[in-house]
XYZ file of C-alpha atoms in Angstrom:
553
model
C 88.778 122.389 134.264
C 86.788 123.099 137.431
C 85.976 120.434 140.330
C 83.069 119.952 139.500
C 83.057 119.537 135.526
C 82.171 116.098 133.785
C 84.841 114.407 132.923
C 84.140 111.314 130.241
C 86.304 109.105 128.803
C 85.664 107.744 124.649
C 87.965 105.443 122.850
C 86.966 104.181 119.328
C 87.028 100.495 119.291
C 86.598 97.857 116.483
C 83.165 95.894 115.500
C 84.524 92.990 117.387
C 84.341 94.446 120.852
C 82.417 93.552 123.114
C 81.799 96.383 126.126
C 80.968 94.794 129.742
C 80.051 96.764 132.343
C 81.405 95.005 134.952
C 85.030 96.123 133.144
C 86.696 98.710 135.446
C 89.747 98.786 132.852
C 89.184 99.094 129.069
C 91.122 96.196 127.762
C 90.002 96.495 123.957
C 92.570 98.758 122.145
C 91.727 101.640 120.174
C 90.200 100.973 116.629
C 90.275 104.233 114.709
C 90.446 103.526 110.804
C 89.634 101.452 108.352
C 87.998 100.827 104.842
C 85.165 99.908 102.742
C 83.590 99.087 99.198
C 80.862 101.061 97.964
C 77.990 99.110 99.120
C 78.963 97.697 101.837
C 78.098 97.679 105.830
C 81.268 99.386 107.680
C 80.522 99.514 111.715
C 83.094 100.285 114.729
C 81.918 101.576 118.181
C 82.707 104.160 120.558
C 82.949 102.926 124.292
C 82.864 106.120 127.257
C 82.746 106.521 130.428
C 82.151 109.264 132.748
C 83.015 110.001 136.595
C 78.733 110.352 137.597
C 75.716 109.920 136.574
C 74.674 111.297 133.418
C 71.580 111.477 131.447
C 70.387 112.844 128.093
C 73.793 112.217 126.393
C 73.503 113.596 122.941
C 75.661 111.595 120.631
C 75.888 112.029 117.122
C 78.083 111.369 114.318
C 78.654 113.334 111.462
C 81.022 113.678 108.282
C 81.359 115.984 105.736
C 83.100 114.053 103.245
C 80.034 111.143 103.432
C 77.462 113.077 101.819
C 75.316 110.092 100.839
C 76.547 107.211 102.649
C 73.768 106.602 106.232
C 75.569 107.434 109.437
C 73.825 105.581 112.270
C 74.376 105.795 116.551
C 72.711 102.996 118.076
C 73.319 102.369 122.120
C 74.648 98.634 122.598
C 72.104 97.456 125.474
C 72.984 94.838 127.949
C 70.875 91.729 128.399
C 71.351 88.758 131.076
C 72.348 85.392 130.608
C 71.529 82.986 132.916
C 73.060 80.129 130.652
C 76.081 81.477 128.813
C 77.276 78.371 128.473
C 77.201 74.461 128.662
C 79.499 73.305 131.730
C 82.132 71.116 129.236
C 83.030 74.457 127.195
C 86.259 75.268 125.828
C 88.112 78.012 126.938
C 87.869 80.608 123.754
C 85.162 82.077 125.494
C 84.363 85.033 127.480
C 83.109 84.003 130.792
C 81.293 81.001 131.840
C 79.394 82.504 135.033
C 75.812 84.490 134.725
C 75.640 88.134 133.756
C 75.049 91.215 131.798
C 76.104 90.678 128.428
C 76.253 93.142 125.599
C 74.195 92.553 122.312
C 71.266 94.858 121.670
C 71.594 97.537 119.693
C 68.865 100.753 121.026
C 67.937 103.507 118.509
C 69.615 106.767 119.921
C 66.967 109.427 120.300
C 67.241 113.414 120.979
C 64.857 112.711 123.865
C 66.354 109.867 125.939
C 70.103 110.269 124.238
C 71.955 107.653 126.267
C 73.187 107.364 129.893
C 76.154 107.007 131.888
C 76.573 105.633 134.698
C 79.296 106.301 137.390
C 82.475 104.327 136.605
C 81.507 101.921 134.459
C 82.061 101.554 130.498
C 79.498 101.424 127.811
C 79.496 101.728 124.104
C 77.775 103.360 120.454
C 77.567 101.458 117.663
C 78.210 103.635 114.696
C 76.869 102.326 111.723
C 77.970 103.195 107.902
C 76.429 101.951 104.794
C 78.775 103.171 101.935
C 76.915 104.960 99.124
C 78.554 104.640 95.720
C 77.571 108.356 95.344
C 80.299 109.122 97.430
C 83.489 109.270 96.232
C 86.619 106.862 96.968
C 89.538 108.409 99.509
C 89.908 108.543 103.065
C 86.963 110.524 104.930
C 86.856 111.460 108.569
C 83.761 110.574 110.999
C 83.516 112.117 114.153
C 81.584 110.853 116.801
C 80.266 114.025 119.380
C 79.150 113.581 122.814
C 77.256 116.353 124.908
C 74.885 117.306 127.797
C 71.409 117.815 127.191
C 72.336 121.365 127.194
C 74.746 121.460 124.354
C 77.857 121.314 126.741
C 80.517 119.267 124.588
C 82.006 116.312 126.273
C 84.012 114.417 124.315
C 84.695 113.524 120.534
C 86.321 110.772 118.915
C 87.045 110.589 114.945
C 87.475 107.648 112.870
C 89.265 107.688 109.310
C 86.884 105.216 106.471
C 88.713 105.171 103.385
C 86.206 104.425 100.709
C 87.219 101.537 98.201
C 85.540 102.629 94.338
C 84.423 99.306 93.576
C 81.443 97.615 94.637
C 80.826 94.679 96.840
C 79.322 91.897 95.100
C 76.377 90.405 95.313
C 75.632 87.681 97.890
C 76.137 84.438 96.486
C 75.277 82.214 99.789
C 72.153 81.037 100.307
C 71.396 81.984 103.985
C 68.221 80.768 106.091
C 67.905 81.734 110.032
C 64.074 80.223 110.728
C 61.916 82.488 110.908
C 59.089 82.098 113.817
C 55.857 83.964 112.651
C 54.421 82.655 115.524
C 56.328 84.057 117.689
C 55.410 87.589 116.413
C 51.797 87.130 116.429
C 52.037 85.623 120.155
C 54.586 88.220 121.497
C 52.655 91.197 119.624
C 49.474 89.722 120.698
C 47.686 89.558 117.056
C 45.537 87.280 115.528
C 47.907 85.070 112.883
C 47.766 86.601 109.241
C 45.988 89.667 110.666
C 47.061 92.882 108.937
C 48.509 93.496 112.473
C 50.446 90.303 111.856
C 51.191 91.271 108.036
C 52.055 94.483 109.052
C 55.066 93.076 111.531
C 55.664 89.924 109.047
C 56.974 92.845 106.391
C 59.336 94.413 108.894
C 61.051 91.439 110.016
C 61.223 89.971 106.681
C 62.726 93.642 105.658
C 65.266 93.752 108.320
C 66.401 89.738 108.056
C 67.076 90.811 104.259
C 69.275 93.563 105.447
C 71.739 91.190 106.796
C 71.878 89.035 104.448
C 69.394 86.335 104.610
C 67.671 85.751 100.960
C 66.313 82.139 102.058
C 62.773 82.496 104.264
C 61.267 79.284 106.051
C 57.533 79.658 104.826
C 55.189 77.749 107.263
C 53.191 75.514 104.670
C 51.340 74.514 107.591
C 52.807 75.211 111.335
C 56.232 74.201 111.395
C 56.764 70.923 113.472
C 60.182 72.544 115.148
C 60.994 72.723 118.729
C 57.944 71.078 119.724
C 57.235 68.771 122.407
C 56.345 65.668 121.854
C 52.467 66.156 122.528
C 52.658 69.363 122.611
C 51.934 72.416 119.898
C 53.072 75.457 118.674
C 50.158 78.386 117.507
C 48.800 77.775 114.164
C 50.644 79.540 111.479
C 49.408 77.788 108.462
C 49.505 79.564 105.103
C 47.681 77.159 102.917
C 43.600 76.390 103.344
C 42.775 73.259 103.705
C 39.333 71.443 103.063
C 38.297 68.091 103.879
C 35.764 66.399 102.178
C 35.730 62.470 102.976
C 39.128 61.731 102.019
C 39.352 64.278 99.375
C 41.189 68.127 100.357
C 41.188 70.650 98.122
C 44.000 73.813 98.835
C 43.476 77.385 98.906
C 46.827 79.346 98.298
C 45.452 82.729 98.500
C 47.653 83.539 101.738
C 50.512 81.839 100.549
C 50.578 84.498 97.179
C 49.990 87.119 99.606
C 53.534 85.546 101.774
C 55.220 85.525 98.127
C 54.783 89.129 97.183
C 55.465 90.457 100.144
C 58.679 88.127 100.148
C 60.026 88.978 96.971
C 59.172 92.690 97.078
C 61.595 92.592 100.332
C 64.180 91.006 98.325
C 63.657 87.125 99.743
C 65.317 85.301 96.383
C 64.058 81.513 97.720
C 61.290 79.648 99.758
C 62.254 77.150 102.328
C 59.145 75.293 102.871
C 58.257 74.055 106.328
C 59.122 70.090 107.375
C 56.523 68.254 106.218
C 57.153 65.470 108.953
C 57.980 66.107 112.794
C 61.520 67.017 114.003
C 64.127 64.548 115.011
C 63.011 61.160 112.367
C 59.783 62.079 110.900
C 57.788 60.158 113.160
C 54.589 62.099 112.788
C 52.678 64.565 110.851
C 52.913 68.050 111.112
C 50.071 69.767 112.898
C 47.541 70.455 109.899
C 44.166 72.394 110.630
C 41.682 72.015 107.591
C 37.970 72.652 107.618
C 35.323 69.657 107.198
C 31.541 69.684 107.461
C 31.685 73.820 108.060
C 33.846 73.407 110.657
C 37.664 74.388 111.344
C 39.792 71.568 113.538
C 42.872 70.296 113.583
C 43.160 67.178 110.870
C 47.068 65.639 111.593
C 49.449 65.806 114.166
C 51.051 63.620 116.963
C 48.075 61.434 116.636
C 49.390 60.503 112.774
C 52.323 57.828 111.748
C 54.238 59.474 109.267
C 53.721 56.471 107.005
C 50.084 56.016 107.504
C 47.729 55.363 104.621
C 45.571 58.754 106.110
C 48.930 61.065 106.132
C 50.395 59.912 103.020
C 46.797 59.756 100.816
C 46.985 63.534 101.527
C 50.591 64.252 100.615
C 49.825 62.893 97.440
C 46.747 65.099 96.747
C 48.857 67.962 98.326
C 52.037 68.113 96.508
C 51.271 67.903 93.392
C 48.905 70.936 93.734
C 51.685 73.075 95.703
C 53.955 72.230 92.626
C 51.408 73.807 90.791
C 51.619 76.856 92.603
C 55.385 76.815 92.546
C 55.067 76.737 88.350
C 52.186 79.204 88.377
C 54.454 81.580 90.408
C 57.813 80.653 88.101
C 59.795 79.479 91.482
C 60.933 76.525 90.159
C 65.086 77.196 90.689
C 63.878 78.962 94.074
C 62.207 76.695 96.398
C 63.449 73.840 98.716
C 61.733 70.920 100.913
C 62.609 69.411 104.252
C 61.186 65.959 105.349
C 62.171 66.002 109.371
C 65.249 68.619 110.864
C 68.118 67.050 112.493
C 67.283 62.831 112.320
C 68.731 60.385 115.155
C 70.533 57.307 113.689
C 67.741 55.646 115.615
C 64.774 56.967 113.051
C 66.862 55.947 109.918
C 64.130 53.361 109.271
C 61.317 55.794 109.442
C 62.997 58.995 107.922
C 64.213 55.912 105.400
C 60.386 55.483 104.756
C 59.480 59.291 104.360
C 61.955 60.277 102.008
C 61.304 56.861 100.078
C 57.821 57.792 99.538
C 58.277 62.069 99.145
C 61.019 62.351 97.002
C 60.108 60.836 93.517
C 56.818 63.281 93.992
C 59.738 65.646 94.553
C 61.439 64.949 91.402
C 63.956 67.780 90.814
C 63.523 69.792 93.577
C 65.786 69.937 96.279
C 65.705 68.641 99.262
C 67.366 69.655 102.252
C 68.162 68.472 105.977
C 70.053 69.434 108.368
C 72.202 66.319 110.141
C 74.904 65.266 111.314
C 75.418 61.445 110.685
C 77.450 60.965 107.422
C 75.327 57.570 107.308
C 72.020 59.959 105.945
C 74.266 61.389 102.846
C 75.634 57.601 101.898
C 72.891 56.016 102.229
C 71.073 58.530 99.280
C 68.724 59.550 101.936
C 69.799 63.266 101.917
C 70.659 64.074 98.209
C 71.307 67.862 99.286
C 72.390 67.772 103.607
C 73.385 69.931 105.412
C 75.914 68.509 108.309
C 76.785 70.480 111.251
C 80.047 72.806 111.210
C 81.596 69.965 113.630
C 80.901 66.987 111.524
C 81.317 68.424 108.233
C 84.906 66.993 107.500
C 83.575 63.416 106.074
C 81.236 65.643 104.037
C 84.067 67.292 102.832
C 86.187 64.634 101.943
C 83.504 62.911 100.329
C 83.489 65.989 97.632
C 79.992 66.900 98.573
C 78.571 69.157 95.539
C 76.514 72.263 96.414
C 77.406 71.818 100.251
C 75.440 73.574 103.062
C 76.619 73.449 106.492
C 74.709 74.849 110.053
C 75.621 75.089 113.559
C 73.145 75.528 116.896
C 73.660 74.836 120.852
C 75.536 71.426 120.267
C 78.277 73.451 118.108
C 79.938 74.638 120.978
C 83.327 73.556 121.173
C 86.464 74.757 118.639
C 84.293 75.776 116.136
C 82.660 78.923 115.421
C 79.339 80.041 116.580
C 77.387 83.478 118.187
C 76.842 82.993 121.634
C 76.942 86.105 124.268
C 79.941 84.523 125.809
C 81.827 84.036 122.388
C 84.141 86.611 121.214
C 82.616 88.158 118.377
C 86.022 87.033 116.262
C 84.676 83.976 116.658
C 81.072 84.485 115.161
C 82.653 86.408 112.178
C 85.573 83.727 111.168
C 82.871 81.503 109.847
C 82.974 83.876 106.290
C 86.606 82.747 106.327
C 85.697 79.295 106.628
C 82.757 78.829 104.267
C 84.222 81.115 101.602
C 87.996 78.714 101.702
C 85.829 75.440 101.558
C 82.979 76.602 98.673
C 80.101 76.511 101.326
C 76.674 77.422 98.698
C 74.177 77.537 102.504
C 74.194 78.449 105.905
C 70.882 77.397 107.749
C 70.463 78.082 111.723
C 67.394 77.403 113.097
C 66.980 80.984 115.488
C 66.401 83.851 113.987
C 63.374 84.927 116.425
C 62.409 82.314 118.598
C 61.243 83.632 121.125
C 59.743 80.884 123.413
C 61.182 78.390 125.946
C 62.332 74.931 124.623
C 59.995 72.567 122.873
C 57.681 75.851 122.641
C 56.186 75.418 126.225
C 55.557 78.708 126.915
C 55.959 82.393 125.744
C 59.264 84.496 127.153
C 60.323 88.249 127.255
C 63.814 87.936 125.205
C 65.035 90.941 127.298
C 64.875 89.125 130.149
C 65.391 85.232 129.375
C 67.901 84.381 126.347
C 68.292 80.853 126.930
C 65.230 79.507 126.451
C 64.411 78.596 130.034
C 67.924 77.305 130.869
C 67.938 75.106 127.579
C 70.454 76.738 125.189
C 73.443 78.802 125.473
C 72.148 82.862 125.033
C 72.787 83.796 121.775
C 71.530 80.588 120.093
C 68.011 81.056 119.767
C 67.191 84.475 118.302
C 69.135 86.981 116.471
C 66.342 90.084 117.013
C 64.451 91.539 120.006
C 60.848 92.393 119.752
C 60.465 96.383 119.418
C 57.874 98.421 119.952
C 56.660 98.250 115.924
C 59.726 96.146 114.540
C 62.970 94.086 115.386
C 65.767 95.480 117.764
C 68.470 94.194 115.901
C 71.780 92.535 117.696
C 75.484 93.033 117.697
C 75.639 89.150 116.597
C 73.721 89.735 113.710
C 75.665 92.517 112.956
C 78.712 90.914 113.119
C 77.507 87.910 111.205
C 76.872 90.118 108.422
C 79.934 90.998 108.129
C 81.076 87.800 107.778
C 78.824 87.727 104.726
C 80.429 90.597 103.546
C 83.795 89.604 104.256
C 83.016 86.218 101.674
C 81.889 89.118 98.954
C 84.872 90.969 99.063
C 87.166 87.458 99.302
C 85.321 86.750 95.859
C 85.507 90.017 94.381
C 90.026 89.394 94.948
C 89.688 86.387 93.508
C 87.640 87.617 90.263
C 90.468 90.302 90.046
C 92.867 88.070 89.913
C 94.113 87.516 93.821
C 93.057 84.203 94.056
C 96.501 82.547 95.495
C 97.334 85.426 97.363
C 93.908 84.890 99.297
C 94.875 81.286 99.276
C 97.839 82.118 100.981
C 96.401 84.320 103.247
C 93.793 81.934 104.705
C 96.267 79.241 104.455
C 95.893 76.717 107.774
C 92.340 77.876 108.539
C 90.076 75.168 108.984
C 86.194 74.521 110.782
C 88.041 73.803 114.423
C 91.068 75.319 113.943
C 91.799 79.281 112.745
C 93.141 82.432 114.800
C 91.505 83.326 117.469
C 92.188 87.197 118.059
C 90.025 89.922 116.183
C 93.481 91.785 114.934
C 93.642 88.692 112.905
C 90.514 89.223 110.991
C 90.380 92.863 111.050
C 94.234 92.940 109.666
C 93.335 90.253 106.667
C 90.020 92.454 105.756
C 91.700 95.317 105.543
C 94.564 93.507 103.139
C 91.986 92.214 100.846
C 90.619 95.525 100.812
C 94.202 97.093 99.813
C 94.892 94.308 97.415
C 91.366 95.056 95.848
C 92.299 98.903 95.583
C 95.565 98.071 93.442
C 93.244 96.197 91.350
C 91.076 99.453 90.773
C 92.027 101.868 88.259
C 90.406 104.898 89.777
C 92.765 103.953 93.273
C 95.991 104.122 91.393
């Protein structure tokens, strides 16, 4: 080799790296096989490095035994955090100081390629989604890196074996909120514009993708993250009109939400709180037109159990339970009276559920909470307590059982901040497969404004919502030019998903006590902590699945 050739160092690492820049010594060891059921979502990455600056890197990755199986290179991008982190953390984190974290993932294109920069390590993400065309056996992916010229720089391979049996189908019901108006605002389009439509479809496509089959429809604008006061754009899918104290509904936009939901592959509708967040204080913000004109009806201004709100709840509901019949949704819809109550609004969330349920009658409703007080008290038929307050819920044999976790879930228990080890975003498939969790709800799958919905923010640049929670809690996509930049924590989280598919598809098979056994110990606070852990008891379920399969033996 002569002085002056480019010398760039790859190692194949595991899904649950994560690549800082700031690393002068690659810690993470080298990942370089594993397996897969047809189906299913396989991922590892390449980190490199190289002794200058280098632009136009052409990376691709190719395999000639995948013939139908997608083969993806994405770049993992770095983002800052100003807030990784609330100052009372525990210590299974990464870092508690500001930074550059990793968690984008680019599109890799022959123009741009990727760059490197002198000295300091980044990383692919190499993306495979197993075909069942393809057949079952080991195949070999390599992963090329050259100039813009063609000059070859590097290679790494990685082995996939290829399971022949199918992942099963998702059984969880999964909700991350969905913010529409957060797309119209950051895109800069009218609300329900075919602009808006346009972007609503590719979101909706891409939260599918990972797993989410639950979508948070805005009814009228949903009364979350809002100051007190304040308001959040109007998203509102249903018309109202306001005659006296008569309304009559328009659903027109809300079929429109529906077919474009379902033809994505949305399964259920997760209707927006029809009170105000934190005790159902107040009315949602409701704009209807009266007298020709278009204004805003309810909000702050309105008690929750005010003759005014409640007179049109009950000319409301019964006519959106029409539409729900109409549209044959009946098994596929839930309600929410206020997200996350204090013990101090029992009274008036008491007062609210009193009065909505019975119209209610065999739906279900759903809240998320924490107090164990909401659940005895037959306030919350259906809650949904956070992943550090779930034991009493548990012991209590809970049926159907949803759980959630956000900023306050920060300590022992898993969650998907920047500073988190992605081992510790993934174990949660562990946990809610071992304790029979039916729903996952988190509240940020694209919110992309500061706390309480103050103001608009650039997600590329502030991931904390203005100092408020811990980056990583409040979106799981970036706005792209025409769609969603997805992230390596919803990545990762979707393999967690997968991981509780194949854990069922043992057990079905007839490995239920040796994945008993295997999981034996793990709990909601306490489980391993390294990656090797969950990688190494993947890859046995996997094995133990494959002497299950005829066409393995």
């Amino acid at each position: 080799m002569s002085q002056n050739a480019i010398k760039l160092e790859t190692r194949s690492v595991s899904s649950l790296a994560k690549i800082f820049a700031e690393d002068t010594e690659l810690r993470e060891p080298a990942y370089r096989k594993g397996s897969a059921l047809w189906g299913e979502v396989y991922a590892f990455q390449v980190a490199y490095r190289s002794d200058r600056l280098l632009k136009q890197i052409q990376v691709e990755a190719i395999s000639a035994g995948l013939q139908h199986s997608a083969i993806t290179v994405r770049e993992v991008g770095l983002v800052p955090s100003e807030l990784p982190i609330y100052a009372d953390h525990d210590d299974r984190i990464i870092q508690a100081k500001p930074g550059l974290f990793p968690d984008p993932l680019f599109p890799v294109t022959a123009e741009e390629g990727i760059t490197a920069l002198p000295q300091v390590w980044r990383s692919v993400w190499i993306t495979i989604e197993v075909d069942r065309a393809d057949q079952g056996g080991t195949h070999s992916i390599e992963v090329r890196f050259a100039t813009a010229e063609g000059e070859r720089l590097g290679s790494e391979s990685f082995e996939l074996t290829v399971i022949p049996r199918e992942l099963p189908e998702q059984k969880l019901i999964h909700t991350e909120w969905f913010h529409s108006d957060c797309i119209a605002t950051h895109y800069n389009v009218p609300a329900f514009s075919e602009e808006h439509w346009q972007l609503l479809e590719a979101y909706i496509k891409t939260a599918v993708k990972h797993g989410i089959n639950l979508l948070l429809t805005p009814l009228f604008t949903p009364p979350l993250d809002t100051a007190v006061g304040g308001e959040r754009p109007t998203v509102q899918l249903v018309d109202v009109e306001k005659t006296g104290d008569q309304y009559a509904f328009g659903f027109e936009r809300l079929d429109r939400w529906a077919d474009l939901c379902l033809a994505a592959g949305i399964r259920y509708f997760e209707f927006s709180h029809l009170y105000t967040q934190w005790g159902a204080k107040h009315a949602p913000k409701i704009v209807a037109k009266e007298n020709g004109e278009y204004k805003k009806i309810f909000g702050w201004g309105t008690e929750a159990a005010g003759e005014t709100y409640r007179n049109f709840l009950e000319q409301f509901v019964p006519e959106l339970l029409k539409w729900v019949e109409r549209r044959g949704l009946q098994q596929r819809v839930y309600f929410h009276i206020s997200d996350e109550p204090y013990m101090d609004a029992l009274e008036d969330y008491r007062l609210a559920s009193d009065f909505l349920r019975p119209m209610l009658e065999g739906y279900p409703v759903i809240d998320a909470l924490s107090d164990f007080a909401f659940y005895e008290s037959g306030l919350v038929p259906h809650p949904i307590p956070a992943t550090n307050h779930i034991e009493p819920f548990l012991e209590a044999g809970v049926d159907n059982l949803w759980t959630y976790y956000c900023c306050g879930q920060y300590k022992n228990v898993a969650n998907r901040f920047f500073t988190f080890p992605s081992a510790r975003n993934r174990i949660i498939g562990v946990q809610m497969h071992k304790f029979g969790i039916t729903g996952f709800l988190h509240w940020g799958f694209n919110f992309w404004f500061s706390q309480y919905s103050r103001k608009a923010i650039n997600p590329f640049v502030t991931t904390d919502a203005g100092h408020a929670f811990p980056s990583g809690d409040a979106f799981l996509v970036y706005p792209g030019e025409e769609g969603p930049i997805e992230s390596i924590r919803m990545e990762v989280f979707y393999e967690a998903l997968q991981d509780m598919r194949a854990f069922a598809l043992l057990e079905e098979l007839g490995g239920k006590e040796e994945l008993r056994a295997m999981i034996d110990g793990v709990t909601f606070s306490s489980y391993p902590e390294e990656s090797e852990w969950l990688l190494a008891l993947r890859e046995t379920v996997n094995e133990r699945i494959a002497a299950f399969t005829p066409a393995a033996r």
